[in-house]
mmCIF file of C-alpha atoms in Angstrom:
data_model
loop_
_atom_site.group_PDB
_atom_site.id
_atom_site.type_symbol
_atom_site.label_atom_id
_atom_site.label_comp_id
_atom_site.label_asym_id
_atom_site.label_seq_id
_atom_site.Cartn_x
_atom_site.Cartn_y
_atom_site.Cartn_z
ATOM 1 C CA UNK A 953 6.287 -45.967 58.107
ATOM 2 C CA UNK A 954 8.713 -49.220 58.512
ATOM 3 C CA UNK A 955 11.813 -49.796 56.042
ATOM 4 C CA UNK A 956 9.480 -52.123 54.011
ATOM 5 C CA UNK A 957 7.102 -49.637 52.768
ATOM 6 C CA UNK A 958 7.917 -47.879 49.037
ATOM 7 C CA UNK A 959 7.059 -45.120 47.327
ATOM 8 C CA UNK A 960 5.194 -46.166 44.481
ATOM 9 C CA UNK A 961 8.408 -45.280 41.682
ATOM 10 C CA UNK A 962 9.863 -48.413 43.786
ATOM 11 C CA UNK A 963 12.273 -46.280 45.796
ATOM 12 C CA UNK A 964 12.222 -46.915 49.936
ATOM 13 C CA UNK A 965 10.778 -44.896 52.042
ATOM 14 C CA UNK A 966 12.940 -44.703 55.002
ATOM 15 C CA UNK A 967 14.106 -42.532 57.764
ATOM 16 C CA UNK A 968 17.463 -41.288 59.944
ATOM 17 C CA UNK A 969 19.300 -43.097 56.493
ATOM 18 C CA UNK A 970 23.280 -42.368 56.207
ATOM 19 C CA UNK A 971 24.003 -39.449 54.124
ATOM 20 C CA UNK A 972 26.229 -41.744 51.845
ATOM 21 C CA UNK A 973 22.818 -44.260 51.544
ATOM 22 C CA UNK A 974 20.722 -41.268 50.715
ATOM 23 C CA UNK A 975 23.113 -40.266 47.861
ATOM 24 C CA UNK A 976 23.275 -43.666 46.085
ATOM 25 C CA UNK A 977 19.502 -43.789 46.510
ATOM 26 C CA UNK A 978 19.458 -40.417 44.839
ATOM 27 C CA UNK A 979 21.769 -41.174 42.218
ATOM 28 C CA UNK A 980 19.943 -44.590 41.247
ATOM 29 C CA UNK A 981 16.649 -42.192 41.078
ATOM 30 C CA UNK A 982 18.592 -39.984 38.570
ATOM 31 C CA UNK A 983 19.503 -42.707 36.540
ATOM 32 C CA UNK A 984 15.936 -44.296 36.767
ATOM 33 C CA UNK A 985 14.660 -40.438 35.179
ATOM 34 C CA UNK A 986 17.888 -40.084 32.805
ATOM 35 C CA UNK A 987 16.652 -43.762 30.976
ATOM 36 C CA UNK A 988 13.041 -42.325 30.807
ATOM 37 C CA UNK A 989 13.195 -38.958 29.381
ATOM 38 C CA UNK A 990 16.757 -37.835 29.023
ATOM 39 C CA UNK A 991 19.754 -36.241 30.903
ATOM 40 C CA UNK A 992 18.301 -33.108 31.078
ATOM 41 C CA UNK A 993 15.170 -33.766 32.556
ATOM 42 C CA UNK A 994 16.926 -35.345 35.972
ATOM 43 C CA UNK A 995 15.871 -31.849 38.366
ATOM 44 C CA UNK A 996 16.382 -32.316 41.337
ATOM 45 C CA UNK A 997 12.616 -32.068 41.958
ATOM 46 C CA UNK A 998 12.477 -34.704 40.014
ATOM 47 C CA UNK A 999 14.954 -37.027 41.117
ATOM 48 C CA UNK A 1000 13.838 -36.433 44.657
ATOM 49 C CA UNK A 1001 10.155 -37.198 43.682
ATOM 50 C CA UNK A 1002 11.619 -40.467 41.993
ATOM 51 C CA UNK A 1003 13.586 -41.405 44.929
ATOM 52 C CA UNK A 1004 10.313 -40.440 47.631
ATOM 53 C CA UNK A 1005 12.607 -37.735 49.349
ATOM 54 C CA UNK A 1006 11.535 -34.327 49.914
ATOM 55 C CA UNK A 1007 12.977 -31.815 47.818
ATOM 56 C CA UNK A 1008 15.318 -30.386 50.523
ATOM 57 C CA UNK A 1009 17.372 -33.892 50.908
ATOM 58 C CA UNK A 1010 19.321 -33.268 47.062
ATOM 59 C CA UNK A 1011 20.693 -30.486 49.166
ATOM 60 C CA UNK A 1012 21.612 -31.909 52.288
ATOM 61 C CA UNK A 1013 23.283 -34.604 50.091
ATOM 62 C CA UNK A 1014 25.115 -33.080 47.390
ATOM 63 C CA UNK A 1015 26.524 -29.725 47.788
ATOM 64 C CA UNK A 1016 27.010 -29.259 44.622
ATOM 65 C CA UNK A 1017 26.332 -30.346 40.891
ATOM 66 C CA UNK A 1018 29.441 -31.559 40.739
ATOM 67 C CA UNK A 1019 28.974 -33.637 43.727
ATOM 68 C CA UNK A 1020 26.026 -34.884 42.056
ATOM 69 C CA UNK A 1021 27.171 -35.667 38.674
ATOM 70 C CA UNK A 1022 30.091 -37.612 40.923
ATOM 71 C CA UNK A 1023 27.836 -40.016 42.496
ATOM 72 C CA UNK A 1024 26.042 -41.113 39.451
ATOM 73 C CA UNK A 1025 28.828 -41.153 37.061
ATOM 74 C CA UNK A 1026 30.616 -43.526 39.687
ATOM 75 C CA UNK A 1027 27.893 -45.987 39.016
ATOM 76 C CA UNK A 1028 29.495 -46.942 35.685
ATOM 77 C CA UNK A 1029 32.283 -48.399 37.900
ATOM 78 C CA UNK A 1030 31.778 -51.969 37.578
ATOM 79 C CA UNK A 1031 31.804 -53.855 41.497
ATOM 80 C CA UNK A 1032 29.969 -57.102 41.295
ATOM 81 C CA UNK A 1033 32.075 -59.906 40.000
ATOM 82 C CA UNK A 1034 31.554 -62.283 42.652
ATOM 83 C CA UNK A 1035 29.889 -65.015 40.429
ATOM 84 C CA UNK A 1036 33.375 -64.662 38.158
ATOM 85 C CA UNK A 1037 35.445 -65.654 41.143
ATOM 86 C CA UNK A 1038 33.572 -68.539 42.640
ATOM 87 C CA UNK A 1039 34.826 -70.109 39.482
ATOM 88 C CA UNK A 1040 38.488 -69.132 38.635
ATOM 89 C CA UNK A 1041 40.311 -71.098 41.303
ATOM 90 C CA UNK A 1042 39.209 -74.018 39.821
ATOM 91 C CA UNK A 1043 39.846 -72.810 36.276
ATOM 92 C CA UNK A 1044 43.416 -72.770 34.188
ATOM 93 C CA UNK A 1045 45.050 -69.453 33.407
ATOM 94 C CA UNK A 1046 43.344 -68.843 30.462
ATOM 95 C CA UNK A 1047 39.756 -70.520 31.192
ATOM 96 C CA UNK A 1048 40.147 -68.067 33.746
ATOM 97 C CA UNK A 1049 41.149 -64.136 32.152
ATOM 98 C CA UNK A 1050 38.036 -65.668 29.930
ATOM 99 C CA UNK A 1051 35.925 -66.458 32.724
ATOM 100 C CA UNK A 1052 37.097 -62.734 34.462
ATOM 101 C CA UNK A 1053 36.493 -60.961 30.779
ATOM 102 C CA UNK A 1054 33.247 -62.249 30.392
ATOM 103 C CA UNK A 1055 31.857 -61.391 33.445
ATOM 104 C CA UNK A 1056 33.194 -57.664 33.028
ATOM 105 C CA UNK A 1057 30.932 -57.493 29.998
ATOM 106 C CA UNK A 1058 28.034 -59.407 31.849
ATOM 107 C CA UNK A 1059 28.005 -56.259 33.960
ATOM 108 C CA UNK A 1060 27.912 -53.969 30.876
ATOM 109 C CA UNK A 1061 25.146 -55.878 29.227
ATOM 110 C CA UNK A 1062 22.620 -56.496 31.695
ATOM 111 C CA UNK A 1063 21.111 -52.095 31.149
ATOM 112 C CA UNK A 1064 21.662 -50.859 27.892
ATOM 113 C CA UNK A 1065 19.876 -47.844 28.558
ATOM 114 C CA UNK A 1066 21.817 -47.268 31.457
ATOM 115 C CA UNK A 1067 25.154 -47.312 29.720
ATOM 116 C CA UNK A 1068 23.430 -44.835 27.229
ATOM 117 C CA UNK A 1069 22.605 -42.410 29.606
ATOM 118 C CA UNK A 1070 26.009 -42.908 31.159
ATOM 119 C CA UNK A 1071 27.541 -42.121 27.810
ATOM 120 C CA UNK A 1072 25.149 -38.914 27.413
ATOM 121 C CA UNK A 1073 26.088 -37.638 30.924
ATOM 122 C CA UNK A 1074 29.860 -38.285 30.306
ATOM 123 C CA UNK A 1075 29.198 -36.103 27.013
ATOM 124 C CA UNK A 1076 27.717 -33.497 29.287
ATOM 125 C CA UNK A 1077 30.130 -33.471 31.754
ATOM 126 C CA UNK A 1078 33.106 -33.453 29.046
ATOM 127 C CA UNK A 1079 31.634 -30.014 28.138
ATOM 128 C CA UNK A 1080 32.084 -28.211 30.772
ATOM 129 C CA UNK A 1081 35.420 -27.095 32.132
ATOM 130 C CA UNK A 1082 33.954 -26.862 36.014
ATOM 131 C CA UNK A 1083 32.979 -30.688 35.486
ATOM 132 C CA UNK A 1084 35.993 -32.024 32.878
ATOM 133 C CA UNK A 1085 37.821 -33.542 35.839
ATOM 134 C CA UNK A 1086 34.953 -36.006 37.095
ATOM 135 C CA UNK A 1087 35.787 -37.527 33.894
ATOM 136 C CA UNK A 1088 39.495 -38.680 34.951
ATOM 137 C CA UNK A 1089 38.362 -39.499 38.525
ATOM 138 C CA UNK A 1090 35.406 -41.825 37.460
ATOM 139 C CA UNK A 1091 38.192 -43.305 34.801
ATOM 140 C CA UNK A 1092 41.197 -43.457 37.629
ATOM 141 C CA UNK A 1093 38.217 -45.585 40.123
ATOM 142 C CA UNK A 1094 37.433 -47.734 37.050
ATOM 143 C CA UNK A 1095 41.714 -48.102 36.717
ATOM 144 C CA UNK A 1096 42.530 -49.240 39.956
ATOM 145 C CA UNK A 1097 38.845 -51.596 40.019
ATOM 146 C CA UNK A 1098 40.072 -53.385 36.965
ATOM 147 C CA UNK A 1099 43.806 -53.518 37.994
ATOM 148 C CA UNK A 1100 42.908 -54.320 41.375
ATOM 149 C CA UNK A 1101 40.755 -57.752 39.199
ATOM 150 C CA UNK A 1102 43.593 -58.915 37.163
ATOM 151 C CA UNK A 1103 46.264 -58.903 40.031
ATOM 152 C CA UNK A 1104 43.410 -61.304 42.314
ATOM 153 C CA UNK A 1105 43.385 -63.062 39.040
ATOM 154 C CA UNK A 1106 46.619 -63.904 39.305
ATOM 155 C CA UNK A 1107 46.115 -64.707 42.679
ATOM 156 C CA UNK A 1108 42.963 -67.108 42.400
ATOM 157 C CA UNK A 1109 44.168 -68.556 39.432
ATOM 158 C CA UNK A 1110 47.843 -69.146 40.232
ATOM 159 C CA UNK A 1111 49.446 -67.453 37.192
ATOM 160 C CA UNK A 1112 51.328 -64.100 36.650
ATOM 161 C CA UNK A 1113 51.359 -61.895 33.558
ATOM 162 C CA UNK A 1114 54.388 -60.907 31.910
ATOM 163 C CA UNK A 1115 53.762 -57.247 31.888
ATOM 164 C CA UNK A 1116 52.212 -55.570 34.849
ATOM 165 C CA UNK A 1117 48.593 -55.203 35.534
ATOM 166 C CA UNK A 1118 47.720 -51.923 35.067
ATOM 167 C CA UNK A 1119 48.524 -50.838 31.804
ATOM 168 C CA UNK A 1120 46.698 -54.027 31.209
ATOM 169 C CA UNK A 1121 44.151 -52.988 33.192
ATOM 170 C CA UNK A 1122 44.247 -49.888 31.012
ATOM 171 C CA UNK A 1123 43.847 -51.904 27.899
ATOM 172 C CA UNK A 1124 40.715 -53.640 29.816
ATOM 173 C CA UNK A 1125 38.803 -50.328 29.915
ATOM 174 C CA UNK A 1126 39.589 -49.812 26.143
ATOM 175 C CA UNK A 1127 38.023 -52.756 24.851
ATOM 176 C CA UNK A 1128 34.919 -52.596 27.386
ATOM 177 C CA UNK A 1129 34.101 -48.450 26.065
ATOM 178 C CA UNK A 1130 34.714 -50.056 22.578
ATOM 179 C CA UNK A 1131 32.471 -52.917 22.716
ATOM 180 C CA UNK A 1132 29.967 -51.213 24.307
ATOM 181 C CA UNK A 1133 29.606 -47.787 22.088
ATOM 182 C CA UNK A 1134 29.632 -51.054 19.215
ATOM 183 C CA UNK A 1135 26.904 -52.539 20.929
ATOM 184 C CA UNK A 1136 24.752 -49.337 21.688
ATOM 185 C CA UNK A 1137 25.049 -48.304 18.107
ATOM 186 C CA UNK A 1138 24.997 -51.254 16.053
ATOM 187 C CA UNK A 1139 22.594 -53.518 18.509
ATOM 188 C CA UNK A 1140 24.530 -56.877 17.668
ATOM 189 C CA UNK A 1141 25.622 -58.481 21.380
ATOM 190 C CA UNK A 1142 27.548 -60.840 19.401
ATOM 191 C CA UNK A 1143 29.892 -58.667 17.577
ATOM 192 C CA UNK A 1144 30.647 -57.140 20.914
ATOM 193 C CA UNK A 1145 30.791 -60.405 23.085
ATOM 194 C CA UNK A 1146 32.995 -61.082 20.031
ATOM 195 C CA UNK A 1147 35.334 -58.335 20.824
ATOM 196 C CA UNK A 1148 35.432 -59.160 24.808
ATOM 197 C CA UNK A 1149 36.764 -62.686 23.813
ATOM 198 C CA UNK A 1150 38.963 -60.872 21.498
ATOM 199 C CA UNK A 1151 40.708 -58.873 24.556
ATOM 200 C CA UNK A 1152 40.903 -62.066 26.723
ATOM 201 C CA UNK A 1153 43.154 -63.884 24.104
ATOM 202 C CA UNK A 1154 45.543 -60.872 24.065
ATOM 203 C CA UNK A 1155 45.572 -61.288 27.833
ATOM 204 C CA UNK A 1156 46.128 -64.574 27.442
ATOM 205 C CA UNK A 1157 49.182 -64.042 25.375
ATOM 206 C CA UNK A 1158 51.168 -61.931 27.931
ATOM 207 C CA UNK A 1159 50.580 -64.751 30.814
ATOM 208 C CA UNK A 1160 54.347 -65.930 32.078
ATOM 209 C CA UNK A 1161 54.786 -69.093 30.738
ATOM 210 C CA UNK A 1162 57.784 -69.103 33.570
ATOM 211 C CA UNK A 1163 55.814 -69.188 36.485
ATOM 212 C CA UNK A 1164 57.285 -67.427 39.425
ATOM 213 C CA UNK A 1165 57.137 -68.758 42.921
ATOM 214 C CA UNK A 1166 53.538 -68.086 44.864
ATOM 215 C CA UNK A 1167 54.925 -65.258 46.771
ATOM 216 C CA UNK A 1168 56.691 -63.239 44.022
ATOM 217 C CA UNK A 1169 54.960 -59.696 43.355
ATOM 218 C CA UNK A 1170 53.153 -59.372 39.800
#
């Protein structure tokens, strides 16, 4: 069978795969069975039927639940803003954090039932004392992502904040789990949009309106 050929969930059938391949494919299959019919019912016959592996490759992959739960929680960590910064070197400081804070959200916005079942399996995983610390690791990724953003912000966008990035950044991950429990629960994308635009004008108020030179650390 050549790479092209899928199994008929949509997954790809494909062989000698990476280990680390095999485990995002087998997280995404989770996910796909989470949305349909709840955190509970992702077995790992299940999610290997949904991903077109045999039963013995959630084994190979993850050693453990924990391992597991790890790989699909660390889906929530947001990656793709490449869009966002094909446009902020030619923006100003602020057009820019707006530009950055909107596409944060765009990334949120695009699966609702995905960030539900996130939220469920971060419920689950709060739970239990064996799994409590995935919690702070999938938040500590999400940390440095978003700090990691607003310091090549700066950069792109030839600015510097007045404070430093990462408690920033920490205020970042506030307002996105705000807006989007708002959104999930009240079903109004304009209320939380609303509050995303809301968090880039408090960004915007702690920009340096003393600009430092270009090589001067943030």
């Amino acid at each position: 069978m050549s790479t092209e050929d899928r199994h008929p969930h949509g997954a790809p059938e494909r062989t000698r795969l990476p280990v680390g391949e095999r485990r995002r494919l087998l997280a995404e299959a989770a996910l796909r069975v989470m949305k349909r019919e709840g955190v509970a019912a992702a077995t790992t016959r299940a999610v290997c039927s949904e991903a077109g592996m045999p039963h013995g490759a959630f084994h190979y992959c993850f050693r453990t639940k924990k391992e597991f739960y790890a790989e699909v929680l660390s889906m929530d960590v947001i990656s793709d803003l490449s869009e966002a910064w094909s446009q902020v070197a030619h923006a100003s400081p602020s057009e820019a954090i707006v530009t950055l804070v909107r596409a944060l959200w765009a990334q949120v916005e695009v699966d609702a039932d995905a960030q539900r079942v996130l939220f469920d399996l971060e419920s689950t995983v709060l739970s239990s004392p064996d799994l409590r610390d995935l919690l702070d690791q999938q938040y500590q990724a999400s940390l440095d992502l978003a700090a990691a953003s607003l310091a090549r912000l700066q950069e792109e966008a030839g600015f510097r904040f007045a404070s430093p990035v990462r408690p920033l950044a920490g205020l970042v991950l506030a307002a996105l789990d705000g807006a989007t429990w708002m959104w999930l629960t009240s079903r109004d994308p304009e209320l939380a949009r609303s509050t995303m635009d809301q968090l880039a004008n408090v960004l915007i108020t702690h920009i340096r309106t003393d600009q430092p030179d270009a090589g001067e650390g943030a």
